[in-house]
Amino acid sequence: MKIAVFGGDGIGPEVTAQAVRVLEALDLPGMELAEGDVGGAAYYKHGHPLPAATLDIARASDAVLFGAVGDFSCDHLERHLRPEQAILGLRSHLGLFANLRPATTFPGLEHMSGLKPEIARQIDLLIVRELNGDVYFGEKGTRVLDDGRRQGWDIMAYAEDEVRRIAHVAFRAAQGRAKAGQPGKLCSVDKANVLETSQLWRDVMIEVAADYPDVELTHMYVDNAAMQLVKSPGQFDVVVTGNLFGDILSDQASMCVGSIGLLASASLGERQTAFGTFGLYEPIHGSAPDIAGQGKANPMATILSAAMMLRHSFAREAEAARIERAVAQALADGVRGGDLGGSAGTAEIGDAVLERL
Ligand code: NAD
Ligand code: IPM
Ligand code: MN
């Protein structure tokens, strides 16, 4: 079980260290960890945010545990040298097109949500975010127009096969989450009233739906989805959307359940290993420069990402569920980081999860 560990910048290494403690505590046979440099840390050391050696480590592994990248001291660099290119590069080079971002309210945390507790309590959803296309990976540039004005541009595009493959992932997820005897529920979020990219997205979703008669497909415009997510989030089960909308809606979903320090993610592609599906696992949050180096970050999102790794990349459902129960129990026992109005530090939260594990 080869796991690449890329801590990255800011709180990235702090939170991955706790997830590694949890993985090591399980004492899984043949688990090997290999560290690599990414982000600003890699740029300052090797001159590139995603050195070839790091990519090689990822390719030689069965899964990647990723912290976060981002360092404001790199904001002046050309875009291809900025820290964020490390995660974008890993996602595209490794073909990780399907990003699963579950959001569920932990019992006892209803009062930490930005929503009313009785509304927050209903949240149990999964955002399936496309990760290899959209305006993120289209051509982009800046130019000077004939009249002398500067213009920045980014092309938003999806090819039908890119939409089809993420649609299949989402429909299967909806099937898997369906309650016995009930249809699965999938809501596709787009902006088809304005964007051609979204119209194609919607058309392909409808085509793929024919293969899944046991899943109910609905469509929602992204602006309405942002509103519905705070009005009545309990209506959503699986939400499938593009790269940009998924980025924004998942940060919003995190505050609906209480904190961005709780949301985990799995990024999957087609590659199969001896154990399961190759994947990259990371919290949805960033490097949090405002609290970096202070031992204050909540590592739960990263610990929960390690649980997703055991589930998807190593077919270790029992251990994944054990980690999730340990985190839920720590929260139920009142263990709270600063993001949840408490004072427990990063290592202390790690200790609390380990004790319950
Ligand atoms: P952020 O997610 O890093 O932080 C937003 C806010 O949430 C901050 O106040 C931060 O302190 C808080 N926060 C985030 N994670 C937390 C945790 N685990 N515990 C407690 N509080 C937490 O977003 P930002 O400030 O917009 O971005 C900072 C940098 O991170 C930028 O360079 C950005 O590009 C990068 N970023 C990277 C990733 C990634 O690596 N996948 C994701 C998002 C942002
Ligand atoms: C995320 C982040 C990244 C994204 C950035 C750092 C490139 O915000 O993983 O959510 O936009 O995908
Ligand atoms: Mn994001």
XYZ file of C-alpha atoms and ligand atoms in Angstrom:
414
model
C 0.000 0.000 0.000
C 2.069 2.885 -1.316
C 0.808 6.290 -0.220
C 2.363 9.533 -1.429
C 2.144 12.321 1.150
C 2.318 15.877 -0.184
C 1.850 18.351 2.672
C 2.422 21.534 0.671
C 2.141 25.021 2.126
C 0.748 26.790 5.176
C -1.398 24.473 7.283
C -1.038 21.689 4.659
C 1.856 19.885 6.406
C 0.244 20.436 9.832
C -3.020 18.739 8.903
C -1.488 15.925 6.836
C 0.776 15.047 9.792
C -2.328 14.264 11.862
C -3.909 12.200 9.084
C -0.663 10.232 8.789
C -0.743 9.519 12.554
C -4.242 8.117 12.136
C -3.245 5.950 9.157
C -0.187 4.650 11.012
C -2.259 3.817 14.088
C -4.289 1.363 11.996
C -1.140 -0.677 11.485
C -2.145 -1.787 7.995
C 0.027 -4.474 6.440
C 2.566 -3.213 3.911
C 1.750 0.463 4.207
C 4.599 2.618 2.870
C 4.639 6.417 2.857
C 6.667 8.570 0.459
C 6.832 12.335 0.921
C 7.147 14.847 -1.892
C 7.376 18.614 -2.321
C 4.499 20.612 -3.824
C 3.366 24.216 -4.025
C 5.278 27.259 -2.875
C 7.506 25.032 -0.751
C 8.532 23.133 -3.896
C 8.989 26.337 -5.877
C 11.410 27.782 -3.322
C 13.328 24.498 -3.101
C 13.328 23.296 -6.720
C 12.107 26.247 -8.825
C 8.786 24.563 -9.723
C 5.520 23.996 -7.790
C 5.169 20.460 -9.164
C 8.678 19.032 -9.691
C 9.012 16.000 -11.957
C 10.248 13.988 -8.960
C 6.980 14.680 -7.119
C 4.893 13.594 -10.085
C 6.983 10.417 -10.277
C 6.286 9.667 -6.599
C 2.551 10.114 -7.242
C 2.666 7.821 -10.274
C 4.525 5.144 -8.322
C 1.895 5.225 -5.543
C -1.549 3.682 -5.066
C -2.949 6.897 -3.600
C -1.928 10.451 -2.734
C -2.671 12.266 0.515
C -2.535 15.985 -0.193
C -2.552 18.902 2.271
C -2.903 22.286 0.591
C -0.926 24.673 -1.579
C -0.912 28.458 -1.769
C 1.500 31.127 -0.658
C 0.764 34.810 -1.132
C 4.495 35.536 -1.542
C 4.193 33.774 -4.925
C 1.360 35.988 -6.221
C 3.736 37.947 -8.471
C 5.033 34.824 -10.273
C 3.953 33.842 -13.755
C 0.904 31.644 -13.455
C 2.629 28.380 -14.389
C 4.994 28.800 -11.433
C 2.347 29.567 -8.808
C 1.698 27.053 -5.997
C -1.864 26.257 -7.131
C -0.431 24.763 -10.332
C 0.744 21.826 -8.232
C -2.752 20.623 -7.444
C -4.111 21.538 -10.883
C -1.169 19.684 -12.466
C -1.656 16.581 -10.334
C -5.368 16.507 -11.160
C -4.762 16.814 -14.904
C -1.573 14.714 -15.275
C -3.103 11.900 -13.230
C -6.470 12.087 -15.012
C -8.361 12.700 -11.764
C -11.589 14.009 -13.261
C -14.097 13.088 -10.567
C -14.003 15.013 -7.305
C -16.281 13.732 -4.543
C -17.016 16.246 -1.797
C -19.439 14.899 0.806
C -21.095 17.294 3.259
C -22.993 15.884 6.222
C -23.886 17.579 9.486
C -22.282 15.814 12.431
C -24.686 15.340 15.346
C -24.025 18.061 17.901
C -22.645 20.546 15.370
C -25.996 21.933 14.164
C -25.368 25.126 16.125
C -22.064 25.789 14.358
C -23.720 26.007 10.959
C -24.356 29.374 9.373
C -27.936 28.093 9.012
C -30.670 27.537 11.568
C -29.937 24.269 13.426
C -33.144 22.572 12.283
C -32.169 23.287 8.665
C -28.502 22.337 9.121
C -29.520 18.986 10.640
C -31.018 17.884 7.282
C -27.754 18.093 5.341
C -26.433 14.843 3.913
C -25.268 15.471 0.393
C -22.479 14.686 -2.012
C -21.111 17.177 -4.505
C -19.638 15.461 -7.567
C -17.413 18.098 -9.128
C -15.834 17.665 -12.565
C -12.125 18.346 -12.104
C -10.282 18.205 -15.432
C -12.149 20.682 -17.597
C -14.226 23.872 -17.653
C -12.842 27.384 -17.489
C -9.998 26.063 -15.301
C -8.276 24.284 -18.168
C -9.393 26.262 -21.223
C -7.036 28.590 -23.028
C -6.410 31.803 -21.141
C -4.421 34.952 -21.436
C -4.240 38.700 -21.186
C -4.006 41.029 -24.153
C -4.176 44.699 -25.007
C -7.190 45.630 -27.106
C -6.971 47.937 -30.118
C -8.205 50.835 -28.001
C -5.435 50.226 -25.467
C -7.515 48.585 -22.733
C -6.045 45.467 -21.095
C -8.253 42.374 -21.179
C -8.023 39.046 -19.345
C -9.750 36.004 -20.844
C -10.357 32.339 -20.008
C -12.225 29.930 -22.231
C -14.951 27.833 -20.646
C -15.520 24.580 -22.540
C -16.656 20.997 -22.031
C -16.458 18.234 -24.609
C -19.295 15.712 -24.488
C -17.109 12.797 -23.382
C -15.868 14.868 -20.430
C -19.462 15.469 -19.355
C -20.485 11.867 -20.002
C -17.812 10.332 -17.801
C -18.577 12.576 -14.821
C -22.289 11.941 -15.383
C -21.719 8.187 -15.018
C -19.788 8.727 -11.776
C -22.620 10.872 -10.417
C -25.440 8.523 -11.465
C -23.605 5.580 -9.890
C -23.078 7.582 -6.704
C -26.803 8.380 -6.635
C -27.616 4.682 -7.072
C -25.232 3.785 -4.269
C -26.745 6.295 -1.864
C -30.406 5.475 -2.661
C -32.477 4.241 0.256
C -33.913 0.739 -0.163
C -36.901 0.751 -2.510
C -36.482 4.421 -3.412
C -35.012 6.002 -6.528
C -31.599 7.649 -6.382
C -31.598 11.440 -6.512
C -29.282 13.444 -8.732
C -29.418 17.198 -9.253
C -27.318 18.576 -12.094
C -26.306 22.193 -11.548
C -25.532 24.392 -14.543
C -26.156 27.781 -16.147
C -27.862 26.514 -19.291
C -30.007 29.652 -19.530
C -26.880 31.617 -20.482
C -23.932 29.343 -21.315
C -23.503 27.015 -24.308
C -21.096 24.962 -22.188
C -23.946 24.358 -19.757
C -26.513 23.570 -22.456
C -24.271 20.766 -23.727
C -23.714 19.666 -20.111
C -27.476 19.442 -19.574
C -28.122 17.641 -22.882
C -25.503 14.993 -22.055
C -26.851 14.549 -18.501
C -30.278 13.837 -19.993
C -28.792 11.339 -22.487
C -26.905 9.467 -19.773
C -30.011 9.394 -17.544
C -31.505 6.822 -19.949
C -28.982 4.276 -18.586
C -30.151 4.866 -15.013
C -33.930 4.470 -14.791
C -33.580 4.026 -11.022
C -32.206 7.567 -10.570
C -34.330 10.708 -10.659
C -32.468 13.456 -12.512
C -33.330 17.104 -11.912
C -31.652 20.289 -13.131
C -31.031 23.552 -11.350
C -29.361 26.804 -12.351
C -26.307 27.518 -10.257
C -27.574 30.807 -8.855
C -30.737 29.119 -7.610
C -28.661 26.200 -6.304
C -26.584 28.601 -4.191
C -29.820 29.984 -2.756
C -31.483 26.558 -2.250
C -28.357 25.280 -0.492
C -28.978 27.716 2.353
C -32.789 27.693 2.147
C -33.428 23.953 2.227
C -30.244 21.904 1.799
C -32.101 18.750 2.834
C -33.563 18.563 -0.700
C -30.152 17.601 -2.139
C -28.647 14.149 -2.256
C -26.095 13.951 -5.085
C -25.256 17.185 -6.891
C -23.206 17.010 -10.087
C -21.639 20.126 -11.499
C -18.696 21.596 -13.378
C -15.291 22.528 -12.057
C -15.934 26.185 -11.225
C -19.461 25.878 -9.845
C -18.397 22.854 -7.802
C -15.487 24.748 -6.283
C -17.750 27.543 -5.111
C -20.721 25.451 -3.976
C -18.525 23.105 -1.934
C -17.012 25.936 0.124
C -20.570 27.165 0.675
C -21.709 23.677 1.708
C -18.893 23.543 4.264
C -20.294 26.462 6.235
C -23.755 24.936 6.013
C -22.446 21.973 8.038
C -20.297 24.051 10.369
C -16.769 24.593 9.089
C -14.486 24.276 6.111
C -12.185 22.385 8.480
C -14.525 19.383 8.199
C -14.933 18.806 4.458
C -12.945 15.987 2.878
C -12.559 15.046 -0.759
C -11.560 12.248 -3.086
C -10.351 12.869 -6.641
C -10.631 9.800 -8.810
C -9.917 8.786 -12.381
C -9.880 5.575 -14.343
C -6.590 4.069 -13.187
C -6.960 0.882 -11.162
C -4.287 -0.425 -8.826
C -3.905 -3.821 -7.164
C -6.112 -2.506 -4.323
C -8.754 -0.287 -5.902
C -9.061 3.014 -7.745
C -6.058 5.311 -7.739
C -6.984 8.615 -6.124
C -5.839 11.851 -4.544
C -7.328 12.786 -1.187
C -7.357 16.288 0.229
C -9.398 18.598 2.421
C -11.390 21.110 0.376
C -9.786 24.039 2.227
C -6.586 25.833 1.323
C -3.307 26.653 3.032
C -4.997 29.121 5.431
C -2.042 31.543 5.664
C -3.841 33.485 8.419
C -3.432 30.608 10.901
C -0.453 28.720 9.414
C 2.367 27.767 11.752
C 0.267 28.318 14.855
C -0.926 24.759 15.426
C -4.531 25.961 15.225
C -5.821 24.308 12.052
C -8.534 21.683 12.308
C -7.100 18.464 10.799
C -10.455 16.673 10.690
C -11.054 17.360 6.982
C -7.712 15.749 6.161
C -8.274 12.840 8.542
C -11.654 12.271 6.874
C -9.915 12.444 3.490
C -7.625 9.622 4.656
C -10.782 7.644 5.462
C -12.022 8.243 1.908
C -8.644 6.986 0.687
C -9.026 3.725 2.563
C -12.518 3.309 1.138
C -11.882 4.153 -2.519
C -8.230 3.274 -3.098
C -7.704 0.372 -0.687
C -11.147 -1.292 -0.359
C -10.844 -0.942 3.421
C -14.401 0.058 4.243
C -14.201 -1.126 7.858
C -11.150 1.024 8.642
C -12.617 4.000 6.775
C -15.785 3.768 8.847
C -13.729 3.435 12.045
C -11.947 6.714 11.309
C -15.237 8.431 10.524
C -16.752 7.173 13.768
C -13.721 8.346 15.741
C -14.036 11.861 14.277
C -17.792 11.930 14.883
C -17.259 10.729 18.464
C -14.604 13.387 19.128
C -17.033 16.042 17.900
C -19.891 14.563 19.926
C -17.612 14.680 22.990
C -17.080 18.406 22.442
C -13.622 18.402 20.869
C -13.599 21.675 18.917
C -10.932 23.550 17.000
C -10.969 27.330 16.690
C -12.980 27.021 13.463
C -15.787 25.500 15.570
C -15.613 28.021 18.384
C -13.318 25.891 20.579
C -9.684 25.995 21.565
C -8.304 22.534 20.709
C -5.127 22.733 18.629
C -4.185 20.649 15.602
C -2.221 17.975 17.498
C -4.749 17.905 20.330
C -7.529 17.150 17.828
C -5.297 14.449 16.338
C -4.839 12.980 19.834
C -8.587 13.054 20.460
C -9.336 11.194 17.221
C -6.581 8.644 17.921
C -7.894 7.920 21.422
C -11.348 7.185 20.063
C -9.959 5.139 17.183
P -8.504 28.811 2.792
O -9.405 27.650 2.654
O -7.046 28.532 2.868
O -8.908 29.651 4.095
C -10.175 30.300 4.216
C -10.474 30.563 5.693
O -10.782 29.314 6.321
C -9.310 31.141 6.462
O -9.796 32.057 7.425
C -8.692 29.943 7.150
O -8.029 30.225 8.353
C -9.922 29.059 7.391
N -9.555 27.629 7.365
C -9.283 26.876 6.272
N -8.978 25.637 6.619
C -9.048 25.575 7.960
C -8.825 24.524 8.915
N -8.464 23.279 8.553
N -9.000 24.823 10.219
C -9.366 26.055 10.608
N -9.583 27.065 9.750
C -9.416 26.836 8.444
O -8.832 29.786 1.568
P -8.093 31.166 1.087
O -7.703 31.957 2.258
O -8.968 31.721 0.069
O -6.793 30.629 0.343
C -5.509 30.559 0.927
C -4.550 29.908 -0.064
O -4.904 28.535 -0.230
C -4.587 30.526 -1.460
O -3.276 30.587 -1.944
C -5.430 29.563 -2.266
O -5.132 29.576 -3.628
C -5.066 28.256 -1.627
N -6.049 27.161 -1.754
C -5.541 25.915 -1.987
C -6.376 24.814 -2.020
C -5.782 23.465 -2.294
O -4.611 23.282 -2.112
N -6.556 22.489 -2.741
C -7.738 24.987 -1.777
C -8.239 26.286 -1.545
C -7.375 27.372 -1.515
C -9.934 23.590 -4.270
C -9.089 24.816 -4.521
C -8.409 24.728 -5.879
C -9.506 24.750 -6.931
C -7.371 25.815 -6.197
C -6.319 25.921 -5.134
C -6.713 25.572 -7.511
O -9.843 25.970 -4.364
O -9.377 22.475 -4.322
O -11.117 23.713 -3.990
O -9.984 25.832 -7.320
O -9.887 23.677 -7.372
Mn -11.825 25.597 -3.548
